[in-house]
PDB file of C-alpha atoms and ligand atoms in Angstrom:
ATOM      1  CA  MET A   1      30.604  56.250 -22.082  1.00 95.00           C
ATOM      2  CA  ILE A   2      34.021  58.209 -22.318  1.00 97.00           C
ATOM      3  CA  ILE A   3      33.118  61.819 -24.356  1.00 96.00           C
ATOM      4  CA  SER A   4      36.047  62.977 -26.383  1.00 97.00           C
ATOM      5  CA  LYS A   5      36.439  65.376 -29.256  1.00 96.00           C
ATOM      6  CA  GLN A   6      39.063  66.009 -31.801  1.00 97.00           C
ATOM      7  CA  LYS A   7      41.936  68.523 -31.090  1.00 98.00           C
ATOM      8  CA  ASP A   8      42.304  71.656 -33.375  1.00 97.00           C
ATOM      9  CA  LYS A   9      44.392  70.911 -36.269  1.00 97.00           C
ATOM     10  CA  ALA A  10      46.860  73.395 -35.681  1.00 97.00           C
ATOM     11  CA  GLU A  11      47.874  71.428 -32.400  1.00 97.00           C
ATOM     12  CA  LEU A  12      47.570  68.092 -34.061  1.00 97.00           C
ATOM     13  CA  LEU A  13      50.069  69.423 -36.790  1.00 97.00           C
ATOM     14  CA  ARG A  14      52.663  70.715 -33.836  1.00 97.00           C
ATOM     15  CA  ALA A  15      52.440  67.548 -32.324  1.00 97.00           C
ATOM     16  CA  LEU A  16      52.768  65.621 -35.904  1.00 97.00           C
ATOM     17  CA  GLU A  17      56.265  67.327 -36.389  1.00 96.00           C
ATOM     18  CA  GLY A  18      58.590  65.473 -38.274  1.00 95.00           C
ATOM     19  CA  GLN A  19      56.266  62.330 -38.425  1.00 97.00           C
ATOM     20  CA  HIS A  20      55.400  61.972 -42.116  1.00 97.00           C
ATOM     21  CA  LYS A  21      54.319  58.449 -42.504  1.00 98.00           C
ATOM     22  CA  LEU A  22      51.267  57.669 -40.055  1.00 98.00           C
ATOM     23  CA  PHE A  23      48.989  54.883 -39.157  1.00 98.00           C
ATOM     24  CA  LEU A  24      45.701  55.817 -37.902  1.00 98.00           C
ATOM     25  CA  VAL A  25      43.810  54.154 -35.188  1.00 98.00           C
ATOM     26  CA  GLY A  26      40.153  54.925 -34.276  1.00 98.00           C
ATOM     27  CA  CYS A  27      37.521  53.033 -31.675  1.00 98.00           C
ATOM     28  CA  ALA A  28      34.264  51.624 -32.436  1.00 97.00           C
ATOM     29  CA  ALA A  29      32.873  52.254 -29.251  1.00 96.00           C
ATOM     30  CA  CYS A  30      32.657  55.662 -27.329  1.00 96.00           C
ATOM     31  CA  ALA A  31      34.995  57.391 -30.039  1.00 97.00           C
ATOM     32  CA  THR A  32      32.802  56.368 -32.478  1.00 96.00           C
ATOM     33  CA  ALA A  33      29.209  57.581 -30.755  1.00 93.00           C
ATOM     34  CA  CYS A  34      30.981  60.746 -29.853  1.00 92.00           C
ATOM     35  CA  LYS A  35      31.763  61.087 -33.930  1.00 94.00           C
ATOM     36  CA  ALA A  36      35.373  61.882 -33.097  1.00 97.00           C
ATOM     37  CA  GLY A  37      37.165  58.902 -33.864  1.00 97.00           C
ATOM     38  CA  GLY A  38      35.151  56.053 -35.750  1.00 97.00           C
ATOM     39  CA  GLU A  39      35.217  55.104 -39.551  1.00 98.00           C
ATOM     40  CA  GLU A  40      34.039  58.211 -40.909  1.00 98.00           C
ATOM     41  CA  GLU A  41      36.372  60.608 -38.756  1.00 98.00           C
ATOM     42  CA  VAL A  42      39.338  58.302 -39.368  1.00 98.00           C
ATOM     43  CA  PHE A  43      38.372  58.491 -43.304  1.00 98.00           C
ATOM     44  CA  GLN A  44      37.861  62.495 -42.995  1.00 98.00           C
ATOM     45  CA  LEU A  45      41.588  62.813 -40.905  1.00 98.00           C
ATOM     46  CA  GLN A  46      43.245  60.636 -43.626  1.00 98.00           C
ATOM     47  CA  GLU A  47      42.068  62.759 -46.504  1.00 98.00           C
ATOM     48  CA  TRP A  48      43.144  66.138 -44.259  1.00 98.00           C
ATOM     49  CA  LEU A  49      46.337  64.464 -43.815  1.00 98.00           C
ATOM     50  CA  VAL A  50      47.024  63.329 -47.517  1.00 98.00           C
ATOM     51  CA  ALA A  51      45.853  67.249 -48.639  1.00 97.00           C
ATOM     52  CA  GLU A  52      48.709  68.461 -45.701  1.00 96.00           C
ATOM     53  CA  GLY A  53      51.446  66.435 -47.604  1.00 96.00           C
ATOM     54  CA  ARG A  54      51.560  63.096 -45.207  1.00 97.00           C
ATOM     55  CA  GLU A  55      51.659  59.690 -45.951  1.00 98.00           C
ATOM     56  CA  VAL A  56      48.883  57.485 -44.422  1.00 98.00           C
ATOM     57  CA  THR A  57      50.410  53.514 -44.358  1.00 98.00           C
ATOM     58  CA  GLY A  58      46.846  51.981 -43.317  1.00 98.00           C
ATOM     59  CA  SER A  59      44.409  52.467 -40.788  1.00 98.00           C
ATOM     60  CA  VAL A  60      42.343  50.388 -38.299  1.00 98.00           C
ATOM     61  CA  VAL A  61      39.183  51.080 -35.757  1.00 98.00           C
ATOM     62  CA  ILE A  62      39.460  49.041 -33.102  1.00 97.00           C
ATOM     63  CA  GLU A  63      36.277  47.569 -31.491  1.00 95.00           C
ATOM     64  CA  GLU A  64      37.039  48.879 -28.094  1.00 96.00           C
ATOM     65  CA  ALA A  65      40.640  50.500 -27.959  1.00 97.00           C
ATOM     66  CA  CYS A  66      40.928  50.436 -24.034  1.00 97.00           C
ATOM     67  CA  HIS A  67      40.618  46.629 -24.318  1.00 96.00           C
ATOM     68  CA  ILE A  68      44.735  46.201 -24.199  1.00 96.00           C
ATOM     69  CA  MET A  69      44.493  42.589 -25.696  1.00 96.00           C
ATOM     70  CA  ARG A  70      42.207  43.435 -28.780  1.00 95.00           C
ATOM     71  CA  ALA A  71      44.326  46.425 -29.541  1.00 96.00           C
ATOM     72  CA  ALA A  72      47.165  44.352 -29.532  1.00 97.00           C
ATOM     73  CA  ARG A  73      45.630  41.795 -31.641  1.00 97.00           C
ATOM     74  CA  ASP A  74      44.227  44.563 -34.104  1.00 96.00           C
ATOM     75  CA  LEU A  75      47.914  46.053 -34.529  1.00 97.00           C
ATOM     76  CA  ARG A  76      49.410  42.823 -34.948  1.00 97.00           C
ATOM     77  CA  GLN A  77      46.893  42.088 -38.100  1.00 97.00           C
ATOM     78  CA  HIS A  78      48.456  45.415 -39.222  1.00 98.00           C
ATOM     79  CA  GLN A  79      51.846  44.677 -38.558  1.00 97.00           C
ATOM     80  CA  ALA A  80      53.190  45.591 -41.915  1.00 98.00           C
ATOM     81  CA  ALA A  81      51.462  49.221 -42.171  1.00 98.00           C
ATOM     82  CA  VAL A  82      52.370  49.935 -38.882  1.00 98.00           C
ATOM     83  CA  SER A  83      56.152  49.100 -39.047  1.00 97.00           C
ATOM     84  CA  ASP A  84      56.053  51.456 -41.968  1.00 98.00           C
ATOM     85  CA  ALA A  85      54.591  54.022 -40.081  1.00 98.00           C
ATOM     86  CA  ASP A  86      56.825  56.892 -38.623  1.00 98.00           C
ATOM     87  CA  ALA A  87      53.976  57.306 -35.801  1.00 98.00           C
ATOM     88  CA  LEU A  88      50.488  55.758 -34.771  1.00 98.00           C
ATOM     89  CA  LEU A  89      47.790  58.771 -35.002  1.00 98.00           C
ATOM     90  CA  VAL A  90      45.130  57.341 -32.209  1.00 98.00           C
ATOM     91  CA  MET A  91      41.831  58.700 -32.474  1.00 98.00           C
ATOM     92  CA  THR A  92      40.430  57.566 -28.990  1.00 98.00           C
ATOM     93  CA  CYS A  93      40.047  58.607 -25.611  1.00 98.00           C
ATOM     94  CA  GLY A  94      43.332  58.387 -23.136  1.00 98.00           C
ATOM     95  CA  ALA A  95      42.561  55.220 -22.083  1.00 97.00           C
ATOM     96  CA  GLY A  96      42.767  53.884 -25.678  1.00 98.00           C
ATOM     97  CA  ILE A  97      45.666  56.060 -26.574  1.00 98.00           C
ATOM     98  CA  GLN A  98      47.338  54.438 -23.895  1.00 98.00           C
ATOM     99  CA  SER A  99      46.383  50.866 -24.854  1.00 97.00           C
ATOM    100  CA  ILE A 100      48.066  51.587 -28.268  1.00 98.00           C
ATOM    101  CA  SER A 101      51.193  52.791 -26.789  1.00 97.00           C
ATOM    102  CA  ALA A 102      51.427  49.912 -24.261  1.00 96.00           C
ATOM    103  CA  ASN A 103      51.133  47.554 -27.554  1.00 96.00           C
ATOM    104  CA  SER A 104      53.752  49.635 -29.495  1.00 95.00           C
ATOM    105  CA  GLU A 105      56.895  50.905 -29.625  1.00 95.00           C
ATOM    106  CA  LYS A 106      56.260  53.608 -32.431  1.00 96.00           C
ATOM    107  CA  ARG A 107      55.644  56.981 -31.099  1.00 97.00           C
ATOM    108  CA  VAL A 108      52.058  57.300 -30.313  1.00 98.00           C
ATOM    109  CA  VAL A 109      50.163  60.679 -31.274  1.00 98.00           C
ATOM    110  CA  GLY A 110      46.560  61.388 -29.505  1.00 98.00           C
ATOM    111  CA  ALA A 111      44.127  62.985 -31.805  1.00 98.00           C
ATOM    112  CA  LEU A 112      41.620  63.721 -29.376  1.00 98.00           C
ATOM    113  CA  ASN A 113      40.907  65.229 -26.097  1.00 97.00           C
ATOM    114  CA  SER A 114      38.788  62.896 -23.513  1.00 97.00           C
ATOM    115  CA  LEU A 115      36.549  65.307 -21.825  1.00 96.00           C
ATOM    116  CA  PHE A 116      34.246  63.295 -19.021  1.00 97.00           C
ATOM    117  CA  LEU A 117      32.042  60.083 -18.313  1.00 97.00           C
ATOM    118  CA  GLY A 118      29.015  61.045 -19.928  1.00 96.00           C
ATOM    119  CA  ASN A 119      25.084  60.226 -20.277  1.00 95.00           C
ATOM    120  CA  VAL A 120      23.643  60.601 -23.838  1.00 92.00           C
ATOM    121  CA  ARG A 121      20.696  62.753 -24.152  1.00 91.00           C
ATOM    122  CA  ARG A 122      20.713  62.423 -28.168  1.00 87.00           C
ATOM    123  CA  LEU A 123      23.347  62.093 -30.711  1.00 83.00           C
ATOM    124  CA  GLY A 124      26.010  64.783 -30.043  1.00 85.00           C
ATOM    125  CA  GLN A 125      24.039  66.108 -26.835  1.00 91.00           C
ATOM    126  CA  TYR A 126      26.005  64.571 -23.580  1.00 94.00           C
ATOM    127  CA  GLU A 127      25.762  65.266 -19.936  1.00 95.00           C
ATOM    128  CA  GLU A 128      28.073  64.484 -17.087  1.00 97.00           C
ATOM    129  CA  LYS A 129      26.346  63.128 -14.232  1.00 97.00           C
ATOM    130  CA  CYS A 130      29.003  61.095 -12.407  1.00 97.00           C
ATOM    131  CA  SER A 131      32.937  61.954 -11.475  1.00 95.00           C
ATOM    132  CA  LEU A 132      33.752  58.281 -10.414  1.00 93.00           C
ATOM    133  CA  CYS A 133      34.435  59.023  -6.966  1.00 93.00           C
ATOM    134  CA  GLY A 134      34.648  55.604  -6.008  1.00 91.00           C
ATOM    135  CA  ASP A 135      32.041  56.310  -2.736  1.00 93.00           C
ATOM    136  CA  CYS A 136      28.889  56.736  -4.283  1.00 95.00           C
ATOM    137  CA  ILE A 137      25.804  58.462  -2.644  1.00 96.00           C
ATOM    138  CA  LEU A 138      23.237  58.589  -4.913  1.00 97.00           C
ATOM    139  CA  ASN A 139      21.251  55.810  -2.895  1.00 97.00           C
ATOM    140  CA  GLU A 140      20.442  58.987  -0.727  1.00 98.00           C
ATOM    141  CA  THR A 141      20.231  61.775  -2.866  1.00 98.00           C
ATOM    142  CA  ALA A 142      17.359  60.228  -4.866  1.00 97.00           C
ATOM    143  CA  GLY A 143      19.738  59.293  -7.479  1.00 98.00           C
ATOM    144  CA  ILE A 144      21.104  62.608  -8.281  1.00 98.00           C
ATOM    145  CA  CYS A 145      24.399  63.202  -7.839  1.00 98.00           C
ATOM    146  CA  PRO A 146      25.716  66.264  -5.823  1.00 97.00           C
ATOM    147  CA  VAL A 147      29.439  65.712  -6.506  1.00 96.00           C
ATOM    148  CA  THR A 148      28.868  66.041 -10.156  1.00 97.00           C
ATOM    149  CA  THR A 149      25.508  67.975 -10.968  1.00 97.00           C
ATOM    150  CA  CYS A 150      25.894  70.527  -8.240  1.00 97.00           C
ATOM    151  CA  ALA A 151      28.246  73.321  -9.565  1.00 96.00           C
ATOM    152  CA  LYS A 152      30.315  73.148  -6.275  1.00 96.00           C
ATOM    153  CA  GLY A 153      30.371  69.579  -5.582  1.00 96.00           C
ATOM    154  CA  LEU A 154      28.533  70.187  -2.271  1.00 97.00           C
ATOM    155  CA  LEU A 155      27.581  67.388   0.118  1.00 97.00           C
ATOM    156  CA  ASN A 156      25.111  68.977   2.333  1.00 96.00           C
ATOM    157  CA  GLY A 157      22.386  70.788   0.823  1.00 93.00           C
ATOM    158  CA  PRO A 158      22.560  74.294  -1.496  1.00 95.00           C
ATOM    159  CA  CYS A 159      24.883  76.913  -0.924  1.00 95.00           C
ATOM    160  CA  GLY A 160      23.180  80.833  -0.605  1.00 95.00           C
ATOM    161  CA  GLY A 161      23.634  81.463  -4.192  1.00 95.00           C
ATOM    162  CA  MET A 162      20.449  79.266  -5.162  1.00 94.00           C
ATOM    163  CA  GLU A 163      17.870  81.380  -6.767  1.00 93.00           C
ATOM    164  CA  ASP A 164      14.229  80.534  -7.567  1.00 94.00           C
ATOM    165  CA  GLY A 165      15.704  76.683  -7.728  1.00 94.00           C
ATOM    166  CA  ARG A 166      18.629  77.864 -10.142  1.00 96.00           C
ATOM    167  CA  CYS A 167      22.223  77.328  -9.775  1.00 97.00           C
ATOM    168  CA  GLU A 168      24.413  80.587  -9.041  1.00 96.00           C
ATOM    169  CA  ALA A 169      27.155  79.276 -11.426  1.00 96.00           C
ATOM    170  CA  ASP A 170      24.812  79.031 -14.231  1.00 95.00           C
ATOM    171  CA  ARG A 171      20.899  80.574 -14.122  1.00 96.00           C
ATOM    172  CA  ASP A 172      20.001  78.443 -17.001  1.00 95.00           C
ATOM    173  CA  ILE A 173      20.341  75.245 -14.898  1.00 95.00           C
ATOM    174  CA  ASP A 174      18.526  73.764 -11.992  1.00 97.00           C
ATOM    175  CA  CYS A 175      20.185  73.499  -8.506  1.00 98.00           C
ATOM    176  CA  ALA A 176      21.117  70.100  -7.992  1.00 98.00           C
ATOM    177  CA  TRP A 177      19.992  70.288  -4.375  1.00 97.00           C
ATOM    178  CA  MET A 178      17.024  71.639  -5.179  1.00 97.00           C
ATOM    179  CA  LEU A 179      15.985  68.689  -7.251  1.00 98.00           C
ATOM    180  CA  ILE A 180      17.473  66.252  -4.657  1.00 98.00           C
ATOM    181  CA  TYR A 181      15.373  67.822  -2.113  1.00 97.00           C
ATOM    182  CA  GLU A 182      12.213  68.006  -4.189  1.00 97.00           C
ATOM    183  CA  ARG A 183      12.554  64.308  -5.123  1.00 98.00           C
ATOM    184  CA  LEU A 184      13.250  62.970  -1.560  1.00 98.00           C
ATOM    185  CA  THR A 185      10.083  64.836  -0.551  1.00 98.00           C
ATOM    186  CA  ARG A 186       7.994  63.135  -3.293  1.00 98.00           C
ATOM    187  CA  GLN A 187       9.610  60.133  -2.242  1.00 97.00           C
ATOM    188  CA  GLY A 188       8.395  60.740   1.671  1.00 98.00           C
ATOM    189  CA  ARG A 189      11.944  60.261   2.799  1.00 97.00           C
ATOM    190  CA  LYS A 190      14.847  62.474   4.230  1.00 97.00           C
ATOM    191  CA  GLY A 191      17.280  60.887   2.405  1.00 96.00           C
ATOM    192  CA  VAL A 192      20.710  62.507   2.780  1.00 96.00           C
ATOM    193  CA  PHE A 193      19.339  65.433   4.820  1.00 96.00           C
ATOM    194  CA  ALA A 194      18.739  62.767   7.742  1.00 96.00           C
ATOM    195  CA  ARG A 195      22.719  63.033   8.558  1.00 96.00           C
ATOM    196  CA  VAL A 196      25.807  65.835   8.063  1.00 96.00           C
ATOM    197  CA  VAL A 197      27.793  64.186   5.373  1.00 95.00           C
ATOM    198  CA  PRO A 198      31.702  64.482   5.870  1.00 94.00           C
ATOM    199  CA  SER A 199      34.108  65.903   3.333  1.00 92.00           C
ATOM    200  CA  LYS A 200      34.557  63.353   0.327  1.00 88.00           C
ATOM    201  CA  ASP A 201      37.144  60.822   1.272  1.00 86.00           C
ATOM    202  CA  TRP A 202      39.130  60.839  -2.409  1.00 83.00           C
ATOM    203  CA  GLY A 203      41.159  58.154  -0.995  1.00 82.00           C
ATOM    204  CA  HIS A 204      38.570  55.749  -2.157  1.00 80.00           C
ATOM    205  CA  ARG A 205      39.521  56.572  -5.781  1.00 78.00           C
ATOM    206  CA  SER A 206      42.990  55.400  -5.622  1.00 77.00           C
ATOM    207  CA  ARG A 207      45.076  56.144  -8.606  1.00 81.00           C
ATOM    208  CA  PRO A 208      46.065  54.272 -10.872  1.00 82.00           C
ATOM    209  CA  GLY A 209      43.101  52.345 -10.339  1.00 81.00           C
ATOM    210  CA  ARG A 210      42.755  48.571 -10.522  1.00 81.00           C
ATOM    211  CA  HIS A 211      39.942  46.465 -10.065  1.00 77.00           C
ATOM    212  CA  ARG A 212      39.454  42.850 -10.621  1.00 80.00           C
ATOM    213  CA  VAL A 213      35.855  41.237 -10.535  1.00 75.00           C
ATOM    214  CA  ARG A 214      37.227  37.672 -10.074  1.00 68.00           C
TER     215      ARG A 214
HETATM  216  S1  SF4 B 301      28.381  59.884  -5.850  1.00 93.89           S
HETATM  217 FE1  SF4 B 301      30.196  59.510  -6.992  1.00 93.89          FE
HETATM  218  S2  SF4 B 301      29.836  57.643  -7.915  1.00 93.89           S
HETATM  219 FE2  SF4 B 301      27.724  58.289  -6.895  1.00 93.89          FE
HETATM  220  S3  SF4 B 301      27.292  59.394  -9.109  1.00 93.89           S
HETATM  221 FE3  SF4 B 301      28.379  60.617  -7.611  1.00 93.89          FE
HETATM  222  S4  SF4 B 301      30.436  60.861  -8.458  1.00 93.89           S
HETATM  223 FE4  SF4 B 301      29.562  59.002  -9.304  1.00 93.89          FE
HETATM  224  S1  SF4 B 302      23.345  76.949  -6.424  1.00 93.89           S
HETATM  225 FE1  SF4 B 302      22.918  74.668  -6.205  1.00 93.89          FE
HETATM  226  S2  SF4 B 302      23.960  73.455  -7.771  1.00 93.89           S
HETATM  227 FE2  SF4 B 302      24.875  75.411  -7.986  1.00 93.89          FE
HETATM  228  S3  SF4 B 302      26.669  75.833  -6.598  1.00 93.89           S
HETATM  229 FE3  SF4 B 302      25.009  76.361  -5.278  1.00 93.89          FE
HETATM  230  S4  SF4 B 302      24.053  74.178  -4.239  1.00 93.89           S
HETATM  231 FE4  SF4 B 302      25.575  73.634  -6.160  1.00 93.89          FE
END
């Protein structure tokens, strides 16, 4: 899921300068799981805004704010409160914020910073394991991504800084390449070590990304 966290309040106040009446938008998917933009956080932000002298015209927590059509539908259901607001304050990832701005001519203010695509270890503890490179080599690396979990994103084995299996960038974490080597060895195969991997062609990750399944 997309890991996000709330911007600090001083930054938010700067972004909201001149905007007195606000309509709040949260997301019931990733932003709720991160405790950054679900029902509870929307309510808490509303309380804070009122204490700061702002008026909140209404709020909605959209099922999946990144779903452009659902965002449109949910905003329509709150049309009067949206129209009454000077700006929409959106507590979702960047994709969600853009769903909202695609569906409203109102000024849109993002309340969260989107951090990364994350795996959940437990509630509140997230780990980045994939950078969405568009050319996955996990089949050759025993299911461990060097692009993301090696601090240098190396593609052909460890750097010279690895020490006792620990990463030179952070001695508290295992070297990704040591983990890849050990797991491939346990599986009795060479995997990625059977070839020289060319530099990653980031062209596979065209921007802006578009994908149709049908
Ligand atoms: S190789 Fe690319 S697509 Fe595969 S896990 Fe790593 S970053 Fe993600
Ligand atoms: S020590 Fe290992 S994980 Fe750390 S940067 Fe070097 S190769 Fe990558």
